[in-house]
mmCIF file with all atom_site columns, C-alpha atoms and ligand atoms in Angstrom:
data_model
loop_
_atom_site.group_PDB
_atom_site.id
_atom_site.type_symbol
_atom_site.label_atom_id
_atom_site.label_alt_id
_atom_site.label_comp_id
_atom_site.label_asym_id
_atom_site.label_entity_id
_atom_site.label_seq_id
_atom_site.pdbx_PDB_ins_code
_atom_site.Cartn_x
_atom_site.Cartn_y
_atom_site.Cartn_z
_atom_site.occupancy
_atom_site.B_iso_or_equiv
_atom_site.pdbx_formal_charge
_atom_site.auth_seq_id
_atom_site.auth_comp_id
_atom_site.auth_asym_id
_atom_site.auth_atom_id
_atom_site.pdbx_PDB_model_num
ATOM   1   C CA . UNK A 1 1   ? -0.080  -0.056 -0.095  1.00 0.00 ? 1   UNK A CA 1
ATOM   2   C CA . UNK A 1 2   ? 1.457   3.601  -1.100  1.00 0.00 ? 2   UNK A CA 1
ATOM   3   C CA . UNK A 1 3   ? 1.904   5.615  2.422   1.00 0.00 ? 3   UNK A CA 1
ATOM   4   C CA . UNK A 1 4   ? -0.729  8.902  1.797   1.00 0.00 ? 4   UNK A CA 1
ATOM   5   C CA . UNK A 1 5   ? 1.123   12.168 2.150   1.00 0.00 ? 5   UNK A CA 1
ATOM   6   C CA . UNK A 1 6   ? -0.013  15.856 2.421   1.00 0.00 ? 6   UNK A CA 1
ATOM   7   C CA . UNK A 1 7   ? 3.497   17.547 1.091   1.00 0.00 ? 7   UNK A CA 1
ATOM   8   C CA . UNK A 1 8   ? 2.940   21.189 3.359   1.00 0.00 ? 8   UNK A CA 1
ATOM   9   C CA . UNK A 1 9   ? 4.700   24.227 1.913   1.00 0.00 ? 9   UNK A CA 1
ATOM   10  C CA . UNK A 1 10  ? 4.728   28.138 2.676   1.00 0.00 ? 10  UNK A CA 1
ATOM   11  C CA . UNK A 1 11  ? 6.745   29.646 -0.409  1.00 0.00 ? 11  UNK A CA 1
ATOM   12  C CA . UNK A 1 12  ? 8.533   28.525 -4.039  1.00 0.00 ? 12  UNK A CA 1
ATOM   13  C CA . UNK A 1 13  ? 7.804   24.857 -3.122  1.00 0.00 ? 13  UNK A CA 1
ATOM   14  C CA . UNK A 1 14  ? 11.007  23.427 -5.160  1.00 0.00 ? 14  UNK A CA 1
ATOM   15  C CA . UNK A 1 15  ? 11.233  20.612 -2.773  1.00 0.00 ? 15  UNK A CA 1
ATOM   16  C CA . UNK A 1 16  ? 7.163   19.675 -3.430  1.00 0.00 ? 16  UNK A CA 1
ATOM   17  C CA . UNK A 1 17  ? 8.512   19.645 -7.131  1.00 0.00 ? 17  UNK A CA 1
ATOM   18  C CA . UNK A 1 18  ? 11.019  17.583 -6.753  1.00 0.00 ? 18  UNK A CA 1
ATOM   19  C CA . UNK A 1 19  ? 8.838   14.794 -3.989  1.00 0.00 ? 19  UNK A CA 1
ATOM   20  C CA . UNK A 1 20  ? 6.004   14.694 -6.569  1.00 0.00 ? 20  UNK A CA 1
ATOM   21  C CA . UNK A 1 21  ? 8.417   14.339 -9.843  1.00 0.00 ? 21  UNK A CA 1
ATOM   22  C CA . UNK A 1 22  ? 9.998   10.955 -7.783  1.00 0.00 ? 22  UNK A CA 1
ATOM   23  C CA . UNK A 1 23  ? 6.379   10.128 -7.118  1.00 0.00 ? 23  UNK A CA 1
ATOM   24  C CA . UNK A 1 24  ? 4.815   10.457 -10.596 1.00 0.00 ? 24  UNK A CA 1
ATOM   25  C CA . UNK A 1 25  ? 7.957   8.340  -11.840 1.00 0.00 ? 25  UNK A CA 1
ATOM   26  C CA . UNK A 1 26  ? 10.690  8.217  -9.983  1.00 0.00 ? 26  UNK A CA 1
ATOM   27  C CA . UNK A 1 27  ? 12.261  6.013  -7.105  1.00 0.00 ? 27  UNK A CA 1
ATOM   28  C CA . UNK A 1 28  ? 8.773   7.119  -5.120  1.00 0.00 ? 28  UNK A CA 1
ATOM   29  C CA . UNK A 1 29  ? 6.411   5.721  -7.600  1.00 0.00 ? 29  UNK A CA 1
ATOM   30  C CA . UNK A 1 30  ? 5.423   2.560  -6.020  1.00 0.00 ? 30  UNK A CA 1
ATOM   31  C CA . UNK A 1 31  ? 5.523   3.973  -2.400  1.00 0.00 ? 31  UNK A CA 1
ATOM   32  C CA . UNK A 1 32  ? 4.045   7.187  -1.917  1.00 0.00 ? 32  UNK A CA 1
ATOM   33  C CA . UNK A 1 33  ? 0.725   9.308  -2.963  1.00 0.00 ? 33  UNK A CA 1
ATOM   34  C CA . UNK A 1 34  ? 0.713   12.847 -2.596  1.00 0.00 ? 34  UNK A CA 1
ATOM   35  C CA . UNK A 1 35  ? -3.097  13.464 -1.776  1.00 0.00 ? 35  UNK A CA 1
ATOM   36  C CA . UNK A 1 36  ? -2.937  17.149 -0.650  1.00 0.00 ? 36  UNK A CA 1
ATOM   37  C CA . UNK A 1 37  ? -0.453  20.038 -1.169  1.00 0.00 ? 37  UNK A CA 1
ATOM   38  C CA . UNK A 1 38  ? -1.216  22.738 1.464   1.00 0.00 ? 38  UNK A CA 1
ATOM   39  C CA . UNK A 1 39  ? 0.298   26.010 1.781   1.00 0.00 ? 39  UNK A CA 1
ATOM   40  C CA . UNK A 1 40  ? -0.620  28.596 4.742   1.00 0.00 ? 40  UNK A CA 1
ATOM   41  C CA . UNK A 1 41  ? 0.130   31.309 2.064   1.00 0.00 ? 41  UNK A CA 1
ATOM   42  C CA . UNK A 1 42  ? -2.026  32.684 -0.457  1.00 0.00 ? 42  UNK A CA 1
ATOM   43  C CA . UNK A 1 43  ? 0.901   33.656 -2.395  1.00 0.00 ? 43  UNK A CA 1
ATOM   44  C CA . UNK A 1 44  ? 3.106   30.600 -2.210  1.00 0.00 ? 44  UNK A CA 1
ATOM   45  C CA . UNK A 1 45  ? 3.948   30.280 -5.365  1.00 0.00 ? 45  UNK A CA 1
ATOM   46  C CA . UNK A 1 46  ? 4.413   26.069 -5.364  1.00 0.00 ? 46  UNK A CA 1
ATOM   47  C CA . UNK A 1 47  ? 0.645   26.399 -4.718  1.00 0.00 ? 47  UNK A CA 1
ATOM   48  C CA . UNK A 1 48  ? 0.504   27.156 -8.799  1.00 0.00 ? 48  UNK A CA 1
ATOM   49  C CA . UNK A 1 49  ? 3.207   24.347 -9.420  1.00 0.00 ? 49  UNK A CA 1
ATOM   50  C CA . UNK A 1 50  ? 0.979   22.018 -7.327  1.00 0.00 ? 50  UNK A CA 1
ATOM   51  C CA . UNK A 1 51  ? -1.975  22.868 -9.509  1.00 0.00 ? 51  UNK A CA 1
ATOM   52  C CA . UNK A 1 52  ? 0.024   22.283 -12.986 1.00 0.00 ? 52  UNK A CA 1
ATOM   53  C CA . UNK A 1 53  ? 1.155   19.133 -11.811 1.00 0.00 ? 53  UNK A CA 1
ATOM   54  C CA . UNK A 1 54  ? -2.483  18.066 -11.635 1.00 0.00 ? 54  UNK A CA 1
ATOM   55  C CA . UNK A 1 55  ? -2.479  18.002 -7.393  1.00 0.00 ? 55  UNK A CA 1
ATOM   56  C CA . UNK A 1 56  ? -5.195  18.685 -5.453  1.00 0.00 ? 56  UNK A CA 1
ATOM   57  C CA . UNK A 1 57  ? -4.268  22.073 -3.775  1.00 0.00 ? 57  UNK A CA 1
ATOM   58  C CA . UNK A 1 58  ? -5.646  23.764 0.250   1.00 0.00 ? 58  UNK A CA 1
ATOM   59  C CA . UNK A 1 59  ? -4.702  27.253 1.583   1.00 0.00 ? 59  UNK A CA 1
ATOM   60  C CA . UNK A 1 60  ? -5.686  28.230 4.698   1.00 0.00 ? 60  UNK A CA 1
ATOM   61  C CA . UNK A 1 61  ? -3.880  31.725 5.448   1.00 0.00 ? 61  UNK A CA 1
ATOM   62  C CA . UNK A 1 62  ? -2.121  31.620 8.466   1.00 0.00 ? 62  UNK A CA 1
ATOM   63  C CA . UNK A 1 63  ? -1.625  35.337 9.321   1.00 0.00 ? 63  UNK A CA 1
ATOM   64  C CA . UNK A 1 64  ? -3.869  37.231 11.651  1.00 0.00 ? 64  UNK A CA 1
ATOM   65  C CA . UNK A 1 65  ? -4.670  33.460 13.369  1.00 0.00 ? 65  UNK A CA 1
ATOM   66  C CA . UNK A 1 66  ? -3.059  32.334 16.698  1.00 0.00 ? 66  UNK A CA 1
ATOM   67  C CA . UNK A 1 67  ? -1.311  29.181 16.067  1.00 0.00 ? 67  UNK A CA 1
ATOM   68  C CA . UNK A 1 68  ? -3.456  26.829 17.607  1.00 0.00 ? 68  UNK A CA 1
ATOM   69  C CA . UNK A 1 69  ? -6.780  28.354 16.119  1.00 0.00 ? 69  UNK A CA 1
ATOM   70  C CA . UNK A 1 70  ? -4.795  27.713 12.913  1.00 0.00 ? 70  UNK A CA 1
ATOM   71  C CA . UNK A 1 71  ? -3.542  24.235 14.015  1.00 0.00 ? 71  UNK A CA 1
ATOM   72  C CA . UNK A 1 72  ? -6.896  23.435 14.844  1.00 0.00 ? 72  UNK A CA 1
ATOM   73  C CA . UNK A 1 73  ? -8.350  24.319 11.063  1.00 0.00 ? 73  UNK A CA 1
ATOM   74  C CA . UNK A 1 74  ? -5.621  22.392 9.250   1.00 0.00 ? 74  UNK A CA 1
ATOM   75  C CA . UNK A 1 75  ? -6.199  19.059 11.402  1.00 0.00 ? 75  UNK A CA 1
ATOM   76  C CA . UNK A 1 76  ? -10.160 19.916 10.155  1.00 0.00 ? 76  UNK A CA 1
ATOM   77  C CA . UNK A 1 77  ? -9.043  19.862 6.689   1.00 0.00 ? 77  UNK A CA 1
ATOM   78  C CA . UNK A 1 78  ? -6.801  16.955 7.559   1.00 0.00 ? 78  UNK A CA 1
ATOM   79  C CA . UNK A 1 79  ? -8.712  14.375 9.258   1.00 0.00 ? 79  UNK A CA 1
ATOM   80  C CA . UNK A 1 80  ? -10.636 14.597 5.947   1.00 0.00 ? 80  UNK A CA 1
ATOM   81  C CA . UNK A 1 81  ? -7.503  13.007 3.972   1.00 0.00 ? 81  UNK A CA 1
ATOM   82  C CA . UNK A 1 82  ? -6.435  9.595  5.808   1.00 0.00 ? 82  UNK A CA 1
ATOM   83  C CA . UNK A 1 83  ? -2.896  10.798 5.557   1.00 0.00 ? 83  UNK A CA 1
ATOM   84  C CA . UNK A 1 84  ? -0.615  8.249  6.618   1.00 0.00 ? 84  UNK A CA 1
ATOM   85  C CA . UNK A 1 85  ? 2.587   11.092 6.971   1.00 0.00 ? 85  UNK A CA 1
ATOM   86  C CA . UNK A 1 86  ? 2.851   14.842 7.026   1.00 0.00 ? 86  UNK A CA 1
ATOM   87  C CA . UNK A 1 87  ? 6.008   15.830 4.579   1.00 0.00 ? 87  UNK A CA 1
ATOM   88  C CA . UNK A 1 88  ? 7.366   19.607 4.995   1.00 0.00 ? 88  UNK A CA 1
ATOM   89  C CA . UNK A 1 89  ? 9.083   21.532 2.556   1.00 0.00 ? 89  UNK A CA 1
ATOM   90  C CA . UNK A 1 90  ? 9.737   24.559 3.111   1.00 0.00 ? 90  UNK A CA 1
ATOM   91  C CA . UNK A 1 91  ? 6.560   25.160 5.684   1.00 0.00 ? 91  UNK A CA 1
ATOM   92  C CA . UNK A 1 92  ? 7.937   28.086 7.675   1.00 0.00 ? 92  UNK A CA 1
ATOM   93  C CA . UNK A 1 93  ? 5.787   27.245 11.075  1.00 0.00 ? 93  UNK A CA 1
ATOM   94  C CA . UNK A 1 94  ? 6.556   25.823 14.245  1.00 0.00 ? 94  UNK A CA 1
ATOM   95  C CA . UNK A 1 95  ? 3.597   22.877 14.739  1.00 0.00 ? 95  UNK A CA 1
ATOM   96  C CA . UNK A 1 96  ? 1.618   23.165 18.364  1.00 0.00 ? 96  UNK A CA 1
ATOM   97  C CA . UNK A 1 97  ? 1.441   20.222 20.256  1.00 0.00 ? 97  UNK A CA 1
ATOM   98  C CA . UNK A 1 98  ? -1.843  19.472 19.654  1.00 0.00 ? 98  UNK A CA 1
ATOM   99  C CA . UNK A 1 99  ? -0.881  19.181 15.726  1.00 0.00 ? 99  UNK A CA 1
ATOM   100 C CA . UNK A 1 100 ? 2.075   17.201 16.420  1.00 0.00 ? 100 UNK A CA 1
ATOM   101 C CA . UNK A 1 101 ? 0.771   14.883 18.652  1.00 0.00 ? 101 UNK A CA 1
ATOM   102 C CA . UNK A 1 102 ? -2.354  14.240 16.226  1.00 0.00 ? 102 UNK A CA 1
ATOM   103 C CA . UNK A 1 103 ? 0.750   12.827 13.810  1.00 0.00 ? 103 UNK A CA 1
ATOM   104 C CA . UNK A 1 104 ? 3.000   11.108 16.099  1.00 0.00 ? 104 UNK A CA 1
ATOM   105 C CA . UNK A 1 105 ? 6.572   10.103 14.583  1.00 0.00 ? 105 UNK A CA 1
ATOM   106 C CA . UNK A 1 106 ? 4.754   11.107 11.394  1.00 0.00 ? 106 UNK A CA 1
ATOM   107 C CA . UNK A 1 107 ? 5.714   14.584 10.334  1.00 0.00 ? 107 UNK A CA 1
ATOM   108 C CA . UNK A 1 108 ? 8.699   14.934 8.333   1.00 0.00 ? 108 UNK A CA 1
ATOM   109 C CA . UNK A 1 109 ? 11.089  17.932 7.584   1.00 0.00 ? 109 UNK A CA 1
ATOM   110 C CA . UNK A 1 110 ? 13.904  18.908 5.949   1.00 0.00 ? 110 UNK A CA 1
ATOM   111 C CA . UNK A 1 111 ? 16.476  21.926 7.262   1.00 0.00 ? 111 UNK A CA 1
ATOM   112 C CA . UNK A 1 112 ? 18.924  23.351 5.100   1.00 0.00 ? 112 UNK A CA 1
ATOM   113 C CA . UNK A 1 113 ? 21.464  23.153 7.704   1.00 0.00 ? 113 UNK A CA 1
ATOM   114 C CA . UNK A 1 114 ? 22.575  20.678 10.838  1.00 0.00 ? 114 UNK A CA 1
ATOM   115 C CA . UNK A 1 115 ? 19.445  20.969 13.535  1.00 0.00 ? 115 UNK A CA 1
ATOM   116 C CA . UNK A 1 116 ? 22.331  20.492 15.772  1.00 0.00 ? 116 UNK A CA 1
ATOM   117 C CA . UNK A 1 117 ? 24.229  23.755 14.903  1.00 0.00 ? 117 UNK A CA 1
ATOM   118 C CA . UNK A 1 118 ? 21.676  25.768 13.729  1.00 0.00 ? 118 UNK A CA 1
ATOM   119 C CA . UNK A 1 119 ? 18.161  26.084 13.530  1.00 0.00 ? 119 UNK A CA 1
ATOM   120 C CA . UNK A 1 120 ? 14.988  28.488 12.721  1.00 0.00 ? 120 UNK A CA 1
ATOM   121 C CA . UNK A 1 121 ? 15.285  30.576 9.398   1.00 0.00 ? 121 UNK A CA 1
ATOM   122 C CA . UNK A 1 122 ? 18.289  31.816 7.123   1.00 0.00 ? 122 UNK A CA 1
ATOM   123 C CA . UNK A 1 123 ? 20.504  28.158 7.151   1.00 0.00 ? 123 UNK A CA 1
ATOM   124 C CA . UNK A 1 124 ? 22.197  28.790 3.918   1.00 0.00 ? 124 UNK A CA 1
ATOM   125 C CA . UNK A 1 125 ? 22.427  32.604 4.726   1.00 0.00 ? 125 UNK A CA 1
ATOM   126 C CA . UNK A 1 126 ? 24.445  31.035 8.494   1.00 0.00 ? 126 UNK A CA 1
ATOM   127 C CA . UNK A 1 127 ? 26.859  28.764 6.472   1.00 0.00 ? 127 UNK A CA 1
ATOM   128 C CA . UNK A 1 128 ? 27.356  31.672 4.371   1.00 0.00 ? 128 UNK A CA 1
ATOM   129 C CA . UNK A 1 129 ? 28.138  33.950 7.290   1.00 0.00 ? 129 UNK A CA 1
ATOM   130 C CA . UNK A 1 130 ? 30.583  31.517 8.634   1.00 0.00 ? 130 UNK A CA 1
ATOM   131 C CA . UNK A 1 131 ? 32.364  30.928 5.860   1.00 0.00 ? 131 UNK A CA 1
ATOM   132 C CA . UNK A 1 132 ? 31.724  27.130 6.319   1.00 0.00 ? 132 UNK A CA 1
ATOM   133 C CA . UNK A 1 133 ? 33.553  24.797 3.534   1.00 0.00 ? 133 UNK A CA 1
ATOM   134 C CA . UNK A 1 134 ? 31.076  22.608 4.455   1.00 0.00 ? 134 UNK A CA 1
ATOM   135 C CA . UNK A 1 135 ? 27.475  22.362 5.643   1.00 0.00 ? 135 UNK A CA 1
ATOM   136 C CA . UNK A 1 136 ? 24.802  19.880 6.050   1.00 0.00 ? 136 UNK A CA 1
ATOM   137 C CA . UNK A 1 137 ? 21.253  19.389 5.197   1.00 0.00 ? 137 UNK A CA 1
ATOM   138 C CA . UNK A 1 138 ? 18.932  17.535 7.981   1.00 0.00 ? 138 UNK A CA 1
ATOM   139 C CA . UNK A 1 139 ? 15.532  15.518 7.657   1.00 0.00 ? 139 UNK A CA 1
ATOM   140 C CA . UNK A 1 140 ? 14.234  14.786 11.101  1.00 0.00 ? 140 UNK A CA 1
ATOM   141 C CA . UNK A 1 141 ? 10.808  13.998 12.651  1.00 0.00 ? 141 UNK A CA 1
ATOM   142 C CA . UNK A 1 142 ? 8.965   17.189 14.043  1.00 0.00 ? 142 UNK A CA 1
ATOM   143 C CA . UNK A 1 143 ? 8.000   18.053 17.244  1.00 0.00 ? 143 UNK A CA 1
ATOM   144 C CA . UNK A 1 144 ? 7.336   20.624 18.835  1.00 0.00 ? 144 UNK A CA 1
ATOM   145 C CA . UNK A 1 145 ? 10.229  22.531 19.445  1.00 0.00 ? 145 UNK A CA 1
ATOM   146 C CA . UNK A 1 146 ? 12.479  24.562 16.595  1.00 0.00 ? 146 UNK A CA 1
ATOM   147 C CA . UNK A 1 147 ? 14.124  22.014 14.642  1.00 0.00 ? 147 UNK A CA 1
ATOM   148 C CA . UNK A 1 148 ? 14.889  19.686 17.601  1.00 0.00 ? 148 UNK A CA 1
ATOM   149 C CA . UNK A 1 149 ? 12.893  16.333 16.397  1.00 0.00 ? 149 UNK A CA 1
ATOM   150 C CA . UNK A 1 150 ? 14.814  13.291 16.030  1.00 0.00 ? 150 UNK A CA 1
ATOM   151 C CA . UNK A 1 151 ? 17.840  13.069 12.778  1.00 0.00 ? 151 UNK A CA 1
ATOM   152 C CA . UNK A 1 152 ? 16.382  10.484 10.499  1.00 0.00 ? 152 UNK A CA 1
ATOM   153 C CA . UNK A 1 153 ? 19.244  11.171 8.066   1.00 0.00 ? 153 UNK A CA 1
ATOM   154 C CA . UNK A 1 154 ? 21.831  14.267 6.840   1.00 0.00 ? 154 UNK A CA 1
ATOM   155 C CA . UNK A 1 155 ? 23.922  14.649 3.824   1.00 0.00 ? 155 UNK A CA 1
ATOM   156 C CA . UNK A 1 156 ? 26.608  17.063 3.272   1.00 0.00 ? 156 UNK A CA 1
ATOM   157 C CA . UNK A 1 157 ? 27.049  20.311 0.679   1.00 0.00 ? 157 UNK A CA 1
ATOM   158 C CA . UNK A 1 158 ? 30.035  20.726 -0.241  1.00 0.00 ? 158 UNK A CA 1
ATOM   159 C CA . UNK A 1 159 ? 30.848  24.502 -0.038  1.00 0.00 ? 159 UNK A CA 1
ATOM   160 C CA . UNK A 1 160 ? 34.315  24.912 -1.127  1.00 0.00 ? 160 UNK A CA 1
ATOM   161 C CA . UNK A 1 161 ? 34.604  28.019 -3.722  1.00 0.00 ? 161 UNK A CA 1
ATOM   162 C CA . UNK A 1 162 ? 31.222  29.185 -3.049  1.00 0.00 ? 162 UNK A CA 1
ATOM   163 C CA . UNK A 1 163 ? 31.650  32.907 -3.083  1.00 0.00 ? 163 UNK A CA 1
ATOM   164 C CA . UNK A 1 164 ? 27.888  34.194 -2.787  1.00 0.00 ? 164 UNK A CA 1
ATOM   165 C CA . UNK A 1 165 ? 24.814  33.322 -0.701  1.00 0.00 ? 165 UNK A CA 1
ATOM   166 C CA . UNK A 1 166 ? 22.983  32.364 -4.206  1.00 0.00 ? 166 UNK A CA 1
ATOM   167 C CA . UNK A 1 167 ? 25.602  29.708 -5.478  1.00 0.00 ? 167 UNK A CA 1
ATOM   168 C CA . UNK A 1 168 ? 25.474  28.340 -1.419  1.00 0.00 ? 168 UNK A CA 1
ATOM   169 C CA . UNK A 1 169 ? 21.715  27.985 -2.083  1.00 0.00 ? 169 UNK A CA 1
ATOM   170 C CA . UNK A 1 170 ? 21.953  26.392 -5.813  1.00 0.00 ? 170 UNK A CA 1
ATOM   171 C CA . UNK A 1 171 ? 24.406  23.968 -3.871  1.00 0.00 ? 171 UNK A CA 1
ATOM   172 C CA . UNK A 1 172 ? 22.107  23.164 -0.925  1.00 0.00 ? 172 UNK A CA 1
ATOM   173 C CA . UNK A 1 173 ? 18.792  23.187 -2.858  1.00 0.00 ? 173 UNK A CA 1
ATOM   174 C CA . UNK A 1 174 ? 20.949  20.807 -5.390  1.00 0.00 ? 174 UNK A CA 1
ATOM   175 C CA . UNK A 1 175 ? 21.148  18.396 -2.927  1.00 0.00 ? 175 UNK A CA 1
ATOM   176 C CA . UNK A 1 176 ? 17.685  18.731 -0.873  1.00 0.00 ? 176 UNK A CA 1
ATOM   177 C CA . UNK A 1 177 ? 16.302  17.462 -4.111  1.00 0.00 ? 177 UNK A CA 1
ATOM   178 C CA . UNK A 1 178 ? 17.888  14.678 -4.456  1.00 0.00 ? 178 UNK A CA 1
ATOM   179 C CA . UNK A 1 179 ? 18.681  13.649 -0.331  1.00 0.00 ? 179 UNK A CA 1
ATOM   180 C CA . UNK A 1 180 ? 14.930  14.046 0.838   1.00 0.00 ? 180 UNK A CA 1
ATOM   181 C CA . UNK A 1 181 ? 13.161  11.776 -2.086  1.00 0.00 ? 181 UNK A CA 1
ATOM   182 C CA . UNK A 1 182 ? 15.987  9.494  -1.286  1.00 0.00 ? 182 UNK A CA 1
ATOM   183 C CA . UNK A 1 183 ? 15.347  9.887  2.678   1.00 0.00 ? 183 UNK A CA 1
ATOM   184 C CA . UNK A 1 184 ? 11.942  9.221  2.293   1.00 0.00 ? 184 UNK A CA 1
ATOM   185 C CA . UNK A 1 185 ? 12.174  6.145  -0.021  1.00 0.00 ? 185 UNK A CA 1
ATOM   186 C CA . UNK A 1 186 ? 14.467  4.695  2.950   1.00 0.00 ? 186 UNK A CA 1
ATOM   187 C CA . UNK A 1 187 ? 11.786  5.643  5.571   1.00 0.00 ? 187 UNK A CA 1
ATOM   188 C CA . UNK A 1 188 ? 8.556   3.864  3.286   1.00 0.00 ? 188 UNK A CA 1
ATOM   189 C CA . UNK A 1 189 ? 10.555  0.806  2.160   1.00 0.00 ? 189 UNK A CA 1
HETATM 190 C C1 . LIG B 2 .   ? 14.627  24.834 1.701   1.00 0.00 ? 1   LIG B C1 1
HETATM 191 O O1 . LIG B 2 .   ? 16.256  25.421 1.585   1.00 0.00 ? 1   LIG B O1 1
HETATM 192 C C2 . LIG B 2 .   ? 14.049  24.171 3.083   1.00 0.00 ? 1   LIG B C2 1
HETATM 193 O O2 . LIG B 2 .   ? 15.485  23.474 3.570   1.00 0.00 ? 1   LIG B O2 1
HETATM 194 C C3 . LIG B 2 .   ? 14.173  25.739 3.889   1.00 0.00 ? 1   LIG B C3 1
HETATM 195 O O3 . LIG B 2 .   ? 13.352  26.273 3.154   1.00 0.00 ? 1   LIG B O3 1
HETATM 196 C C4 . LIG B 2 .   ? 13.860  25.979 1.698   1.00 0.00 ? 1   LIG B C4 1
HETATM 197 C C5 . LIG B 2 .   ? 12.522  25.540 0.958   1.00 0.00 ? 1   LIG B C5 1
HETATM 198 O O4 . LIG B 2 .   ? 12.587  26.059 -0.188  1.00 0.00 ? 1   LIG B O4 1
HETATM 199 N N1 . LIG B 2 .   ? 13.342  25.231 5.205   1.00 0.00 ? 1   LIG B N1 1
HETATM 200 C C6 . LIG B 2 .   ? 13.324  25.759 5.846   1.00 0.00 ? 1   LIG B C6 1
HETATM 201 O O5 . LIG B 2 .   ? 14.133  26.723 6.718   1.00 0.00 ? 1   LIG B O5 1
HETATM 202 C C7 . LIG B 2 .   ? 12.355  25.267 7.431   1.00 0.00 ? 1   LIG B C7 1
HETATM 203 N N2 . LIG B 2 .   ? 12.971  25.296 8.528   1.00 0.00 ? 1   LIG B N2 1
HETATM 204 P P1 . LIG B 2 .   ? 11.384  25.365 -1.456  1.00 0.00 ? 1   LIG B P1 1
HETATM 205 O O6 . LIG B 2 .   ? 10.164  26.032 -1.087  1.00 0.00 ? 1   LIG B O6 1
HETATM 206 O O7 . LIG B 2 .   ? 11.923  26.184 -2.813  1.00 0.00 ? 1   LIG B O7 1
HETATM 207 O O8 . LIG B 2 .   ? 11.249  23.832 -1.283  1.00 0.00 ? 1   LIG B O8 1
#
């Protein structure tokens, strides 16, 4: 049985697109069905991409709502979908404990740094400002903390000679786009 997943995004959705491609004809083809792409921002560019890819999309705008009230609305929406996993792909919100409790060990995130060293936003900016020669991307389970959930897998990103933030991001995202699907494959197999 394929795992039924929802992909959660807040922005451009390049990781969402990479995962969907692997579900449609790649390493996740027999393992995963993307039943929903959810965004918390009306202006998330990834929503349009998801529609073009033929996926069901839904947006609940989070601005102006308290965390618990917003998460409750999302939980109500999700209750129609019988999800096995929620896969966060550039979803820029900390989840409430009620939300995490509803999907124990079934929410997965990718973080553009080693979560032991850098939490929160701007992972590539952090690596660039520190002048790191290598950084890591981390796939981890989500708990109610900020990037504190158990690490599932990490992959290094070679930053030698990367002299601009754009280049750091380009190299990091190239790893993310491959590594997230590969890690999901290992979890679901
Ligand atoms: C990715 O680099 C992802 O790792 C990061 O946001 C970007 C989203 O890009 N996530 C976080 O920083 C979460 N703390 P995308 O919308 O193109 O996938």
